[in-house]
Tab-separated table of C-alpha atoms in Angstrom:
chain	number	residue	atom	x	y	z
J	181	ILE	CA	0.000	0.000	0.000
J	182	ARG	CA	2.817	2.391	0.885
J	183	GLU	CA	4.604	1.680	-2.397
J	184	LYS	CA	1.422	2.374	-4.347
J	185	LYS	CA	1.048	5.748	-2.629
J	186	GLN	CA	4.638	6.615	-3.456
J	187	LEU	CA	4.147	5.563	-7.068
J	188	ASP	CA	0.957	7.635	-7.336
J	189	LYS	CA	2.772	10.645	-5.881
J	190	GLU	CA	5.657	10.187	-8.331
J	191	MET	CA	3.254	9.938	-11.288
J	192	LYS	CA	1.396	13.111	-10.257
J	193	ARG	CA	4.698	14.937	-9.921
J	194	THR	CA	5.818	13.629	-13.291
J	195	ASP	CA	2.649	14.955	-14.934
J	196	LYS	CA	3.171	18.383	-13.352
J	197	TRP	CA	6.818	18.483	-14.387
J	198	LEU	CA	6.041	17.430	-17.956
J	199	LYS	CA	3.595	20.325	-18.231
J	200	MET	CA	6.209	22.682	-16.820
J	201	LEU	CA	8.879	21.474	-19.234
J	202	LYS	CA	6.577	22.120	-22.204
J	203	GLU	CA	6.213	25.750	-21.115
J	204	CYS	CA	9.789	26.485	-20.025
J	205	ASN	CA	9.582	30.259	-20.384
J	206	LYS	CA	6.759	30.492	-17.839
J	207	TRP	CA	8.669	28.586	-15.175
J	208	PHE	CA	12.439	28.604	-15.423
J	209	PRO	CA	13.996	31.982	-16.201
J	210	LEU	CA	14.551	34.244	-13.202
J	211	GLY	CA	11.619	36.612	-12.982
J	212	ALA	CA	9.340	34.227	-14.877
J	213	ARG	CA	5.703	34.236	-13.854
J	214	TYR	CA	5.808	30.877	-12.025
J	215	HIS	CA	9.491	30.760	-11.068
J	216	GLU	CA	8.869	30.634	-7.305
J	217	LYS	CA	6.398	27.783	-7.732
J	218	MET	CA	9.003	25.899	-9.755
J	219	VAL	CA	11.528	26.363	-6.934
J	220	ASP	CA	8.994	24.974	-4.447
J	221	ARG	CA	8.427	21.960	-6.678
J	222	VAL	CA	12.158	21.344	-6.893
J	223	TRP	CA	12.284	21.204	-3.093
J	224	LYS	CA	9.414	18.694	-3.087
J	225	GLY	CA	11.323	16.497	-5.502
J	226	VAL	CA	11.998	16.169	-9.198
J	227	PRO	CA	10.972	12.833	-10.733
J	228	ASP	CA	14.045	10.722	-11.473
J	229	ARG	CA	13.304	10.374	-15.168
J	230	LEU	CA	13.177	14.159	-15.641
J	231	ARG	CA	16.238	15.220	-13.662
J	232	GLY	CA	18.611	15.242	-16.627
J	233	THR	CA	16.230	17.383	-18.655
J	234	LEU	CA	15.796	19.786	-15.753
J	235	TRP	CA	19.542	20.176	-15.265
J	236	TYR	CA	19.894	20.824	-19.008
J	237	ILE	CA	17.382	23.676	-18.737
J	238	LEU	CA	18.614	25.127	-15.441
J	239	LEU	CA	22.227	25.178	-16.616
J	240	ASP	CA	21.122	26.756	-19.914
J	241	ILE	CA	23.213	24.270	-21.852
J	242	ASN	CA	22.093	25.596	-25.250
J	243	ARG	CA	23.598	29.003	-24.444
J	244	VAL	CA	26.796	27.423	-23.117
J	245	LYS	CA	27.158	25.259	-26.239
J	246	LYS	CA	26.741	28.265	-28.522
J	247	GLY	CA	29.283	30.284	-26.567
J	248	GLN	CA	31.875	27.521	-26.559
J	249	LYS	CA	31.477	25.701	-29.852
J	250	GLY	CA	33.850	22.750	-30.108
J	251	LYS	CA	35.122	23.117	-26.539
J	252	TYR	CA	33.393	19.957	-25.270
J	253	GLU	CA	34.845	17.789	-28.042
J	254	GLU	CA	38.280	19.326	-27.459
J	255	MET	CA	38.137	18.592	-23.720
J	256	LYS	CA	36.840	15.077	-24.333
J	257	LYS	CA	39.751	14.325	-26.688
J	258	MET	CA	42.255	15.706	-24.169
J	259	GLY	CA	40.735	13.598	-21.390
J	260	ARG	CA	40.839	10.413	-23.426
J	261	LYS	CA	44.375	11.061	-24.567
J	262	HIS	CA	45.952	11.930	-21.216
J	263	SER	CA	43.836	10.390	-18.458
J	264	PRO	CA	44.786	6.940	-17.131
J	265	ASP	CA	41.377	6.903	-15.421
J	266	MET	CA	39.557	7.286	-18.739
J	267	ARG	CA	41.543	4.433	-20.224
J	268	GLN	CA	40.595	2.205	-17.289
J	269	ILE	CA	36.932	3.243	-17.551
J	270	ASP	CA	36.983	2.414	-21.258
J	271	LEU	CA	38.424	-1.026	-20.521
J	272	ASP	CA	35.892	-1.725	-17.765
J	273	VAL	CA	32.834	-0.504	-19.655
J	274	ASN	CA	33.846	-2.331	-22.815
J	275	ARG	CA	34.248	-5.536	-20.793
J	276	THR	CA	31.146	-5.263	-18.579
J	277	TYR	CA	28.468	-2.953	-19.988
J	278	ARG	CA	29.105	-2.810	-23.720
J	279	ASP	CA	25.445	-3.625	-24.512
J	280	HIS	CA	23.975	-1.025	-22.145
J	281	ILE	CA	21.987	1.540	-24.127
J	282	MET	CA	24.215	4.389	-22.932
J	283	PHE	CA	27.365	2.734	-24.265
J	284	ARG	CA	26.239	0.860	-27.378
J	285	GLU	CA	27.258	3.531	-29.838
J	286	ARG	CA	30.741	3.909	-28.435
J	287	TYR	CA	31.673	0.287	-27.664
J	288	ASN	CA	29.775	-1.856	-30.166
J	289	SER	CA	31.234	-2.003	-33.608
């Protein structure tokens, strides 16, 4: 019974967040009409499946990408070339999780 209540709560929150994400300009920019309500909802909890999307919006990744074109790829290449940790991660992921959806493109030939 407790799990069902938690699931119902999560689904209601997910519905609210999906509506908010469709109307970003009303909720997320500072000074937006419903910004304070959005902050309250963040404190109540962001559904797990929407956290990545929310971070993308809150960090204004589109603006950052435009301002630093090519920087991410450059940093990624440097990390792969010089980091012993990245080499070990590559070995481990290739050996253990190569079929995971997040890694298929990189590790499956």
